[in-house]
């Protein structure tokens, strides 16, 4: 299988999903970033080496394709391999065998390779940087992931997932206005850039100098902070009741104090037992929501 797409589109996420929904889901998934490992070391990492194969090889080492010996899936960025290493990978696909660096014996392996690349491999073939026979071996099931700017409908779902991942168990969400700002952004870094933006917004909120809705879009000026007069004018425009104002202000104070009810009660000028009763009431309403 060959997964293609721009950097940051989530190719490894897709590879993991394919593995964990397949017939090898109980076996290990081994991601390998070929770009991050020098080619000389990458060959040893993938295929292993025997003692004395090169300077510093004081002991034999089994490669990732061989350990563990149980069948598994391996996600590789094959577009970044040199031609010699591509030839060895082709042998793995054709013969299901590997030979360690410096070794003389071949070893049978049982792996499924899911390749991912952000390069146009047909252009790489034409320029002589990628083997055509390896391309056809990998491209049995092609899967292209479009850039995020071409699938804006995915942004709300991605935001929800990133909030769950980085909010440390707290319930966080973005307003429709904040989502609209995200939808209008070009996202040259794709889903990876979006995740970084959401994580920065949550970290700024934890420093108590921003709200989750203060999404720091790259290249955009920081959103201006609303004053108390702005808040009261907006509340009056929306026709909010005193009870609704009290609930919202109490929630804001609790967020600012990190959930410390003693400190929040001191700021609000109320007994902390009132906050505990409020929390118990919310818990009951969550467990037993009223029917519409």
PDB file of C-alpha atoms in Angstrom:
ATOM      1  CA  UNK A   1       0.000   0.000   0.000  1.00  0.00           C
ATOM      2  CA  UNK A   2       1.226   3.508  -0.847  1.00  0.00           C
ATOM      3  CA  UNK A   3      -0.141   6.572   0.966  1.00  0.00           C
ATOM      4  CA  UNK A   4       0.675   9.934  -0.600  1.00  0.00           C
ATOM      5  CA  UNK A   5      -0.072  13.495   0.427  1.00  0.00           C
ATOM      6  CA  UNK A   6       1.485  16.747   1.539  1.00  0.00           C
ATOM      7  CA  UNK A   7       3.452  16.952   4.771  1.00  0.00           C
ATOM      8  CA  UNK A   8       1.168  17.134   7.787  1.00  0.00           C
ATOM      9  CA  UNK A   9      -1.927  15.615   6.174  1.00  0.00           C
ATOM     10  CA  UNK A  10      -1.929  12.663   8.588  1.00  0.00           C
ATOM     11  CA  UNK A  11      -0.406   9.859   6.536  1.00  0.00           C
ATOM     12  CA  UNK A  12       0.906   7.992   9.583  1.00  0.00           C
ATOM     13  CA  UNK A  13      -2.484   8.356  11.304  1.00  0.00           C
ATOM     14  CA  UNK A  14      -4.105   6.727   8.284  1.00  0.00           C
ATOM     15  CA  UNK A  15      -1.459   3.970   8.252  1.00  0.00           C
ATOM     16  CA  UNK A  16      -2.138   3.242  11.931  1.00  0.00           C
ATOM     17  CA  UNK A  17      -5.889   3.136  11.302  1.00  0.00           C
ATOM     18  CA  UNK A  18      -5.380   0.665   8.444  1.00  0.00           C
ATOM     19  CA  UNK A  19      -3.218  -1.544  10.661  1.00  0.00           C
ATOM     20  CA  UNK A  20      -5.480  -1.519  13.722  1.00  0.00           C
ATOM     21  CA  UNK A  21      -8.579  -2.269  11.637  1.00  0.00           C
ATOM     22  CA  UNK A  22      -6.900  -5.070   9.706  1.00  0.00           C
ATOM     23  CA  UNK A  23      -6.203  -8.739  10.302  1.00  0.00           C
ATOM     24  CA  UNK A  24      -2.834  -7.926  11.938  1.00  0.00           C
ATOM     25  CA  UNK A  25      -4.258  -5.567  14.533  1.00  0.00           C
ATOM     26  CA  UNK A  26      -2.955  -7.711  17.416  1.00  0.00           C
ATOM     27  CA  UNK A  27       0.588  -7.489  16.057  1.00  0.00           C
ATOM     28  CA  UNK A  28       3.030  -4.567  16.468  1.00  0.00           C
ATOM     29  CA  UNK A  29       2.880  -1.468  14.274  1.00  0.00           C
ATOM     30  CA  UNK A  30       6.402  -0.153  13.586  1.00  0.00           C
ATOM     31  CA  UNK A  31       6.650   3.401  12.140  1.00  0.00           C
ATOM     32  CA  UNK A  32       9.987   4.234  10.488  1.00  0.00           C
ATOM     33  CA  UNK A  33      10.870   7.793   9.475  1.00  0.00           C
ATOM     34  CA  UNK A  34      13.515   7.260   6.804  1.00  0.00           C
ATOM     35  CA  UNK A  35      14.220  10.994   6.594  1.00  0.00           C
ATOM     36  CA  UNK A  36      15.351  11.181  10.219  1.00  0.00           C
ATOM     37  CA  UNK A  37      17.942   8.348   9.962  1.00  0.00           C
ATOM     38  CA  UNK A  38      21.163   8.533   7.879  1.00  0.00           C
ATOM     39  CA  UNK A  39      21.039   5.913   5.137  1.00  0.00           C
ATOM     40  CA  UNK A  40      24.024   3.944   6.486  1.00  0.00           C
ATOM     41  CA  UNK A  41      22.319   3.584   9.850  1.00  0.00           C
ATOM     42  CA  UNK A  42      18.896   3.069   8.271  1.00  0.00           C
ATOM     43  CA  UNK A  43      20.034  -0.090   6.474  1.00  0.00           C
ATOM     44  CA  UNK A  44      21.289  -1.542   9.752  1.00  0.00           C
ATOM     45  CA  UNK A  45      18.115  -0.424  11.543  1.00  0.00           C
ATOM     46  CA  UNK A  46      15.873  -2.146   9.005  1.00  0.00           C
ATOM     47  CA  UNK A  47      17.863  -5.270   8.149  1.00  0.00           C
ATOM     48  CA  UNK A  48      20.210  -5.662  11.107  1.00  0.00           C
ATOM     49  CA  UNK A  49      23.945  -6.370  10.943  1.00  0.00           C
ATOM     50  CA  UNK A  50      26.449  -9.018  11.952  1.00  0.00           C
ATOM     51  CA  UNK A  51      29.343  -8.482  14.282  1.00  0.00           C
ATOM     52  CA  UNK A  52      32.263  -6.759  12.549  1.00  0.00           C
ATOM     53  CA  UNK A  53      30.206  -5.661   9.522  1.00  0.00           C
ATOM     54  CA  UNK A  54      31.451  -2.088   9.986  1.00  0.00           C
ATOM     55  CA  UNK A  55      33.378   0.017  12.461  1.00  0.00           C
ATOM     56  CA  UNK A  56      31.545   0.002  15.780  1.00  0.00           C
ATOM     57  CA  UNK A  57      29.571  -3.191  15.070  1.00  0.00           C
ATOM     58  CA  UNK A  58      30.804  -4.945  18.226  1.00  0.00           C
ATOM     59  CA  UNK A  59      27.836  -7.314  18.305  1.00  0.00           C
ATOM     60  CA  UNK A  60      25.242  -8.656  15.899  1.00  0.00           C
ATOM     61  CA  UNK A  61      21.876  -6.876  15.819  1.00  0.00           C
ATOM     62  CA  UNK A  62      18.523  -7.965  14.450  1.00  0.00           C
ATOM     63  CA  UNK A  63      16.738  -5.422  12.261  1.00  0.00           C
ATOM     64  CA  UNK A  64      13.210  -4.074  12.614  1.00  0.00           C
ATOM     65  CA  UNK A  65      11.965  -6.328   9.820  1.00  0.00           C
ATOM     66  CA  UNK A  66      13.071  -9.354  11.813  1.00  0.00           C
ATOM     67  CA  UNK A  67      12.130  -8.423  15.384  1.00  0.00           C
ATOM     68  CA  UNK A  68       9.747  -9.361  16.708  1.00  0.00           C
ATOM     69  CA  UNK A  69       9.399 -12.375  14.434  1.00  0.00           C
ATOM     70  CA  UNK A  70       5.586 -12.295  14.574  1.00  0.00           C
ATOM     71  CA  UNK A  71       3.774 -10.830  11.559  1.00  0.00           C
ATOM     72  CA  UNK A  72       3.292  -7.087  11.815  1.00  0.00           C
ATOM     73  CA  UNK A  73       2.782  -3.873   9.840  1.00  0.00           C
ATOM     74  CA  UNK A  74       5.582  -1.431   9.075  1.00  0.00           C
ATOM     75  CA  UNK A  75       5.007   2.143   7.933  1.00  0.00           C
ATOM     76  CA  UNK A  76       7.974   3.584   6.028  1.00  0.00           C
ATOM     77  CA  UNK A  77       8.725   6.823   4.195  1.00  0.00           C
ATOM     78  CA  UNK A  78      10.256   5.045   1.210  1.00  0.00           C
ATOM     79  CA  UNK A  79      10.516   8.156  -0.984  1.00  0.00           C
ATOM     80  CA  UNK A  80      13.494   9.263   1.092  1.00  0.00           C
ATOM     81  CA  UNK A  81      15.572   6.080   0.579  1.00  0.00           C
ATOM     82  CA  UNK A  82      18.634   5.880  -1.665  1.00  0.00           C
ATOM     83  CA  UNK A  83      18.554   3.595  -4.698  1.00  0.00           C
ATOM     84  CA  UNK A  84      20.678   0.846  -3.113  1.00  0.00           C
ATOM     85  CA  UNK A  85      18.407   0.621  -0.088  1.00  0.00           C
ATOM     86  CA  UNK A  86      15.361   0.701  -2.345  1.00  0.00           C
ATOM     87  CA  UNK A  87      16.728  -2.445  -4.019  1.00  0.00           C
ATOM     88  CA  UNK A  88      16.938  -4.240  -0.670  1.00  0.00           C
ATOM     89  CA  UNK A  89      13.375  -3.163   0.183  1.00  0.00           C
ATOM     90  CA  UNK A  90      12.219  -4.517  -3.180  1.00  0.00           C
ATOM     91  CA  UNK A  91      13.663  -7.907  -2.257  1.00  0.00           C
ATOM     92  CA  UNK A  92      11.699  -7.894   0.987  1.00  0.00           C
ATOM     93  CA  UNK A  93       8.503  -7.315  -0.980  1.00  0.00           C
ATOM     94  CA  UNK A  94       9.273  -9.888  -3.686  1.00  0.00           C
ATOM     95  CA  UNK A  95      10.962 -12.692  -1.786  1.00  0.00           C
ATOM     96  CA  UNK A  96       9.901 -12.045   1.819  1.00  0.00           C
ATOM     97  CA  UNK A  97      13.552 -12.339   2.799  1.00  0.00           C
ATOM     98  CA  UNK A  98      16.153 -10.061   4.337  1.00  0.00           C
ATOM     99  CA  UNK A  99      19.917 -10.282   4.669  1.00  0.00           C
ATOM    100  CA  UNK A 100      21.709  -8.461   7.485  1.00  0.00           C
ATOM    101  CA  UNK A 101      24.489  -6.006   6.680  1.00  0.00           C
ATOM    102  CA  UNK A 102      27.652  -8.080   6.384  1.00  0.00           C
ATOM    103  CA  UNK A 103      25.693 -11.330   6.553  1.00  0.00           C
ATOM    104  CA  UNK A 104      25.653 -14.264   4.164  1.00  0.00           C
ATOM    105  CA  UNK A 105      22.397 -15.964   5.152  1.00  0.00           C
ATOM    106  CA  UNK A 106      18.888 -14.808   4.203  1.00  0.00           C
ATOM    107  CA  UNK A 107      16.109 -14.837   6.787  1.00  0.00           C
ATOM    108  CA  UNK A 108      12.410 -15.248   6.014  1.00  0.00           C
ATOM    109  CA  UNK A 109      10.153 -12.473   7.334  1.00  0.00           C
ATOM    110  CA  UNK A 110       6.402 -11.914   7.410  1.00  0.00           C
ATOM    111  CA  UNK A 111       5.596  -8.213   7.315  1.00  0.00           C
ATOM    112  CA  UNK A 112       3.112  -5.903   5.649  1.00  0.00           C
ATOM    113  CA  UNK A 113       4.638  -2.653   4.435  1.00  0.00           C
ATOM    114  CA  UNK A 114       2.546   0.520   4.274  1.00  0.00           C
ATOM    115  CA  UNK A 115       4.643   3.170   2.511  1.00  0.00           C
ATOM    116  CA  UNK A 116       3.997   6.894   2.835  1.00  0.00           C
ATOM    117  CA  UNK A 117       5.522   9.823   0.978  1.00  0.00           C
ATOM    118  CA  UNK A 118       4.972  13.536   0.415  1.00  0.00           C
ATOM    119  CA  UNK A 119       6.814  13.380  -2.924  1.00  0.00           C
ATOM    120  CA  UNK A 120       5.482  12.764  -6.427  1.00  0.00           C
ATOM    121  CA  UNK A 121       7.127   9.378  -7.029  1.00  0.00           C
ATOM    122  CA  UNK A 122       6.423   9.420 -10.755  1.00  0.00           C
ATOM    123  CA  UNK A 123       8.493  12.620 -10.973  1.00  0.00           C
ATOM    124  CA  UNK A 124      11.166  10.950  -8.812  1.00  0.00           C
ATOM    125  CA  UNK A 125      11.214   7.971 -11.212  1.00  0.00           C
ATOM    126  CA  UNK A 126      11.632  10.248 -14.234  1.00  0.00           C
ATOM    127  CA  UNK A 127      14.564  11.983 -12.530  1.00  0.00           C
ATOM    128  CA  UNK A 128      16.220   8.677 -11.644  1.00  0.00           C
ATOM    129  CA  UNK A 129      15.842   9.046  -7.882  1.00  0.00           C
ATOM    130  CA  UNK A 130      13.295   6.266  -7.366  1.00  0.00           C
ATOM    131  CA  UNK A 131      13.118   2.726  -8.720  1.00  0.00           C
ATOM    132  CA  UNK A 132      10.182   2.116 -11.044  1.00  0.00           C
ATOM    133  CA  UNK A 133       9.927  -1.575 -10.085  1.00  0.00           C
ATOM    134  CA  UNK A 134       9.700  -0.674  -6.389  1.00  0.00           C
ATOM    135  CA  UNK A 135       7.008   1.905  -7.156  1.00  0.00           C
ATOM    136  CA  UNK A 136       4.797  -0.717  -8.816  1.00  0.00           C
ATOM    137  CA  UNK A 137       5.358  -3.108  -5.892  1.00  0.00           C
ATOM    138  CA  UNK A 138       4.304  -0.461  -3.359  1.00  0.00           C
ATOM    139  CA  UNK A 139       1.507   1.078  -5.392  1.00  0.00           C
ATOM    140  CA  UNK A 140      -0.748  -1.997  -5.387  1.00  0.00           C
ATOM    141  CA  UNK A 141      -3.334  -0.062  -3.333  1.00  0.00           C
ATOM    142  CA  UNK A 142      -2.762   3.696  -3.768  1.00  0.00           C
ATOM    143  CA  UNK A 143      -4.323   6.129  -1.285  1.00  0.00           C
ATOM    144  CA  UNK A 144      -3.956   9.899  -1.701  1.00  0.00           C
ATOM    145  CA  UNK A 145      -4.802  12.232   1.201  1.00  0.00           C
ATOM    146  CA  UNK A 146      -5.867  15.690  -0.061  1.00  0.00           C
ATOM    147  CA  UNK A 147      -4.501  18.783   1.715  1.00  0.00           C
ATOM    148  CA  UNK A 148      -6.652  20.242   4.477  1.00  0.00           C
ATOM    149  CA  UNK A 149      -7.478  23.356   2.416  1.00  0.00           C
ATOM    150  CA  UNK A 150      -9.331  21.086  -0.027  1.00  0.00           C
ATOM    151  CA  UNK A 151     -11.413  19.414   2.694  1.00  0.00           C
ATOM    152  CA  UNK A 152     -12.480  22.199   5.116  1.00  0.00           C
ATOM    153  CA  UNK A 153     -15.491  20.146   6.200  1.00  0.00           C
ATOM    154  CA  UNK A 154     -13.029  17.951   8.147  1.00  0.00           C
ATOM    155  CA  UNK A 155     -11.809  20.862  10.305  1.00  0.00           C
ATOM    156  CA  UNK A 156     -14.565  20.812  12.993  1.00  0.00           C
ATOM    157  CA  UNK A 157     -14.092  17.068  13.562  1.00  0.00           C
ATOM    158  CA  UNK A 158     -10.301  17.469  13.694  1.00  0.00           C
ATOM    159  CA  UNK A 159     -10.632  20.351  16.175  1.00  0.00           C
ATOM    160  CA  UNK A 160     -12.855  18.241  18.411  1.00  0.00           C
ATOM    161  CA  UNK A 161     -10.323  15.416  18.361  1.00  0.00           C
ATOM    162  CA  UNK A 162      -7.374  17.727  19.092  1.00  0.00           C
ATOM    163  CA  UNK A 163      -9.248  19.363  21.977  1.00  0.00           C
ATOM    164  CA  UNK A 164      -9.880  15.946  23.513  1.00  0.00           C
ATOM    165  CA  UNK A 165      -6.228  14.989  23.041  1.00  0.00           C
ATOM    166  CA  UNK A 166      -4.708  18.120  24.584  1.00  0.00           C
ATOM    167  CA  UNK A 167      -7.302  19.425  27.072  1.00  0.00           C
ATOM    168  CA  UNK A 168      -6.125  16.997  29.796  1.00  0.00           C
ATOM    169  CA  UNK A 169      -9.584  15.722  30.615  1.00  0.00           C
ATOM    170  CA  UNK A 170     -11.264  19.140  30.724  1.00  0.00           C
ATOM    171  CA  UNK A 171     -14.318  19.880  28.597  1.00  0.00           C
ATOM    172  CA  UNK A 172     -13.272  22.428  25.989  1.00  0.00           C
ATOM    173  CA  UNK A 173     -14.903  23.598  22.771  1.00  0.00           C
ATOM    174  CA  UNK A 174     -14.635  26.441  20.299  1.00  0.00           C
ATOM    175  CA  UNK A 175     -17.376  28.912  19.469  1.00  0.00           C
ATOM    176  CA  UNK A 176     -18.879  29.015  15.962  1.00  0.00           C
ATOM    177  CA  UNK A 177     -16.964  32.280  15.397  1.00  0.00           C
ATOM    178  CA  UNK A 178     -13.644  30.613  16.209  1.00  0.00           C
ATOM    179  CA  UNK A 179     -14.464  27.675  13.922  1.00  0.00           C
ATOM    180  CA  UNK A 180     -15.243  30.140  11.113  1.00  0.00           C
ATOM    181  CA  UNK A 181     -11.781  31.691  11.554  1.00  0.00           C
ATOM    182  CA  UNK A 182     -10.227  28.237  11.277  1.00  0.00           C
ATOM    183  CA  UNK A 183     -12.255  27.409   8.175  1.00  0.00           C
ATOM    184  CA  UNK A 184     -10.979  30.563   6.462  1.00  0.00           C
ATOM    185  CA  UNK A 185      -7.292  29.783   7.081  1.00  0.00           C
ATOM    186  CA  UNK A 186      -5.273  28.203   4.189  1.00  0.00           C
ATOM    187  CA  UNK A 187      -3.491  25.599   6.441  1.00  0.00           C
ATOM    188  CA  UNK A 188      -0.283  25.176   4.469  1.00  0.00           C
ATOM    189  CA  UNK A 189       0.918  22.856   7.237  1.00  0.00           C
ATOM    190  CA  UNK A 190      -2.313  20.838   7.027  1.00  0.00           C
ATOM    191  CA  UNK A 191      -3.654  18.907  10.029  1.00  0.00           C
ATOM    192  CA  UNK A 192      -0.305  19.108  11.851  1.00  0.00           C
ATOM    193  CA  UNK A 193      -0.462  22.917  11.770  1.00  0.00           C
ATOM    194  CA  UNK A 194      -4.081  22.864  12.972  1.00  0.00           C
ATOM    195  CA  UNK A 195      -3.162  20.631  15.911  1.00  0.00           C
ATOM    196  CA  UNK A 196      -0.313  22.963  16.888  1.00  0.00           C
ATOM    197  CA  UNK A 197      -2.678  25.947  16.825  1.00  0.00           C
ATOM    198  CA  UNK A 198      -5.209  24.200  19.078  1.00  0.00           C
ATOM    199  CA  UNK A 199      -2.474  23.085  21.485  1.00  0.00           C
ATOM    200  CA  UNK A 200      -1.096  26.652  21.730  1.00  0.00           C
ATOM    201  CA  UNK A 201      -4.570  28.017  22.433  1.00  0.00           C
ATOM    202  CA  UNK A 202      -5.040  25.541  25.299  1.00  0.00           C
ATOM    203  CA  UNK A 203      -1.616  26.300  26.747  1.00  0.00           C
ATOM    204  CA  UNK A 204      -2.296  30.040  26.630  1.00  0.00           C
ATOM    205  CA  UNK A 205      -5.595  29.430  28.413  1.00  0.00           C
ATOM    206  CA  UNK A 206      -3.810  27.477  31.162  1.00  0.00           C
ATOM    207  CA  UNK A 207      -1.515  30.475  31.655  1.00  0.00           C
ATOM    208  CA  UNK A 208      -4.697  32.468  32.400  1.00  0.00           C
ATOM    209  CA  UNK A 209      -3.984  35.108  29.761  1.00  0.00           C
ATOM    210  CA  UNK A 210      -6.385  33.869  27.086  1.00  0.00           C
ATOM    211  CA  UNK A 211      -9.555  31.948  26.358  1.00  0.00           C
ATOM    212  CA  UNK A 212      -9.789  28.796  24.267  1.00  0.00           C
ATOM    213  CA  UNK A 213     -11.519  30.910  21.607  1.00  0.00           C
ATOM    214  CA  UNK A 214      -8.387  33.070  21.301  1.00  0.00           C
ATOM    215  CA  UNK A 215      -7.057  30.787  18.566  1.00  0.00           C
ATOM    216  CA  UNK A 216      -3.595  32.084  17.536  1.00  0.00           C
ATOM    217  CA  UNK A 217      -3.725  31.710  13.753  1.00  0.00           C
ATOM    218  CA  UNK A 218      -0.279  31.925  12.070  1.00  0.00           C
ATOM    219  CA  UNK A 219       0.322  35.291  10.437  1.00  0.00           C
ATOM    220  CA  UNK A 220      -2.742  36.846  12.073  1.00  0.00           C
ATOM    221  CA  UNK A 221      -2.665  39.545  14.779  1.00  0.00           C
ATOM    222  CA  UNK A 222      -3.464  38.332  18.276  1.00  0.00           C
ATOM    223  CA  UNK A 223      -7.169  38.744  19.104  1.00  0.00           C
ATOM    224  CA  UNK A 224      -7.925  41.723  21.340  1.00  0.00           C
ATOM    225  CA  UNK A 225      -9.097  40.910  24.826  1.00  0.00           C
ATOM    226  CA  UNK A 226     -12.648  41.883  25.679  1.00  0.00           C
ATOM    227  CA  UNK A 227     -13.186  44.365  28.525  1.00  0.00           C
ATOM    228  CA  UNK A 228     -15.815  44.042  31.240  1.00  0.00           C
ATOM    229  CA  UNK A 229     -17.869  46.774  29.527  1.00  0.00           C
ATOM    230  CA  UNK A 230     -17.761  44.776  26.262  1.00  0.00           C
ATOM    231  CA  UNK A 231     -18.999  41.713  28.112  1.00  0.00           C
ATOM    232  CA  UNK A 232     -21.886  43.569  29.781  1.00  0.00           C
ATOM    233  CA  UNK A 233     -22.925  45.248  26.532  1.00  0.00           C
ATOM    234  CA  UNK A 234     -22.902  41.868  24.746  1.00  0.00           C
ATOM    235  CA  UNK A 235     -24.918  40.324  27.594  1.00  0.00           C
ATOM    236  CA  UNK A 236     -27.511  43.107  27.396  1.00  0.00           C
ATOM    237  CA  UNK A 237     -27.709  42.776  23.602  1.00  0.00           C
ATOM    238  CA  UNK A 238     -28.355  39.038  23.938  1.00  0.00           C
ATOM    239  CA  UNK A 239     -30.913  39.595  26.689  1.00  0.00           C
ATOM    240  CA  UNK A 240     -29.126  37.432  29.268  1.00  0.00           C
ATOM    241  CA  UNK A 241     -30.743  37.038  32.688  1.00  0.00           C
ATOM    242  CA  UNK A 242     -28.941  37.740  35.961  1.00  0.00           C
ATOM    243  CA  UNK A 243     -28.912  33.999  36.626  1.00  0.00           C
ATOM    244  CA  UNK A 244     -27.160  33.362  33.289  1.00  0.00           C
ATOM    245  CA  UNK A 245     -24.642  36.131  34.031  1.00  0.00           C
ATOM    246  CA  UNK A 246     -23.988  34.643  37.463  1.00  0.00           C
ATOM    247  CA  UNK A 247     -23.433  31.171  35.984  1.00  0.00           C
ATOM    248  CA  UNK A 248     -21.044  32.410  33.310  1.00  0.00           C
ATOM    249  CA  UNK A 249     -19.031  34.614  35.683  1.00  0.00           C
ATOM    250  CA  UNK A 250     -18.760  31.803  38.227  1.00  0.00           C
ATOM    251  CA  UNK A 251     -17.516  29.441  35.525  1.00  0.00           C
ATOM    252  CA  UNK A 252     -14.918  32.006  34.396  1.00  0.00           C
ATOM    253  CA  UNK A 253     -13.615  32.480  37.946  1.00  0.00           C
ATOM    254  CA  UNK A 254     -13.367  28.710  38.438  1.00  0.00           C
ATOM    255  CA  UNK A 255     -11.350  28.446  35.210  1.00  0.00           C
ATOM    256  CA  UNK A 256      -9.047  31.279  36.297  1.00  0.00           C
ATOM    257  CA  UNK A 257      -8.378  29.581  39.649  1.00  0.00           C
ATOM    258  CA  UNK A 258      -7.805  26.191  38.063  1.00  0.00           C
ATOM    259  CA  UNK A 259     -10.895  24.745  39.779  1.00  0.00           C
ATOM    260  CA  UNK A 260      -9.783  25.860  43.284  1.00  0.00           C
ATOM    261  CA  UNK A 261     -13.163  26.384  44.959  1.00  0.00           C
ATOM    262  CA  UNK A 262     -11.732  28.022  48.095  1.00  0.00           C
ATOM    263  CA  UNK A 263      -9.938  30.674  46.041  1.00  0.00           C
ATOM    264  CA  UNK A 264     -12.900  31.078  43.673  1.00  0.00           C
ATOM    265  CA  UNK A 265     -15.318  31.546  46.592  1.00  0.00           C
ATOM    266  CA  UNK A 266     -13.041  34.255  48.030  1.00  0.00           C
ATOM    267  CA  UNK A 267     -13.074  36.139  44.697  1.00  0.00           C
ATOM    268  CA  UNK A 268     -16.843  35.727  44.278  1.00  0.00           C
ATOM    269  CA  UNK A 269     -17.550  36.719  47.880  1.00  0.00           C
ATOM    270  CA  UNK A 270     -19.616  33.622  48.620  1.00  0.00           C
ATOM    271  CA  UNK A 271     -19.337  30.542  50.820  1.00  0.00           C
ATOM    272  CA  UNK A 272     -17.355  27.750  49.188  1.00  0.00           C
ATOM    273  CA  UNK A 273     -20.174  25.332  50.075  1.00  0.00           C
ATOM    274  CA  UNK A 274     -22.247  27.157  47.458  1.00  0.00           C
ATOM    275  CA  UNK A 275     -19.717  26.127  44.804  1.00  0.00           C
ATOM    276  CA  UNK A 276     -19.694  22.521  45.994  1.00  0.00           C
ATOM    277  CA  UNK A 277     -23.513  22.414  45.822  1.00  0.00           C
ATOM    278  CA  UNK A 278     -23.309  23.924  42.325  1.00  0.00           C
ATOM    279  CA  UNK A 279     -20.844  21.213  41.242  1.00  0.00           C
ATOM    280  CA  UNK A 280     -23.086  18.477  42.708  1.00  0.00           C
ATOM    281  CA  UNK A 281     -26.098  19.919  40.882  1.00  0.00           C
ATOM    282  CA  UNK A 282     -24.208  19.959  37.566  1.00  0.00           C
ATOM    283  CA  UNK A 283     -23.077  16.371  38.131  1.00  0.00           C
ATOM    284  CA  UNK A 284     -26.675  15.255  38.718  1.00  0.00           C
ATOM    285  CA  UNK A 285     -27.878  17.113  35.619  1.00  0.00           C
ATOM    286  CA  UNK A 286     -25.125  15.486  33.553  1.00  0.00           C
ATOM    287  CA  UNK A 287     -25.948  12.015  34.858  1.00  0.00           C
ATOM    288  CA  UNK A 288     -29.723  12.485  34.522  1.00  0.00           C
ATOM    289  CA  UNK A 289     -30.406  15.089  31.819  1.00  0.00           C
ATOM    290  CA  UNK A 290     -33.935  16.415  31.665  1.00  0.00           C
ATOM    291  CA  UNK A 291     -36.033  15.142  28.787  1.00  0.00           C
ATOM    292  CA  UNK A 292     -36.943  17.738  26.187  1.00  0.00           C
TER     293      UNK A 292
END
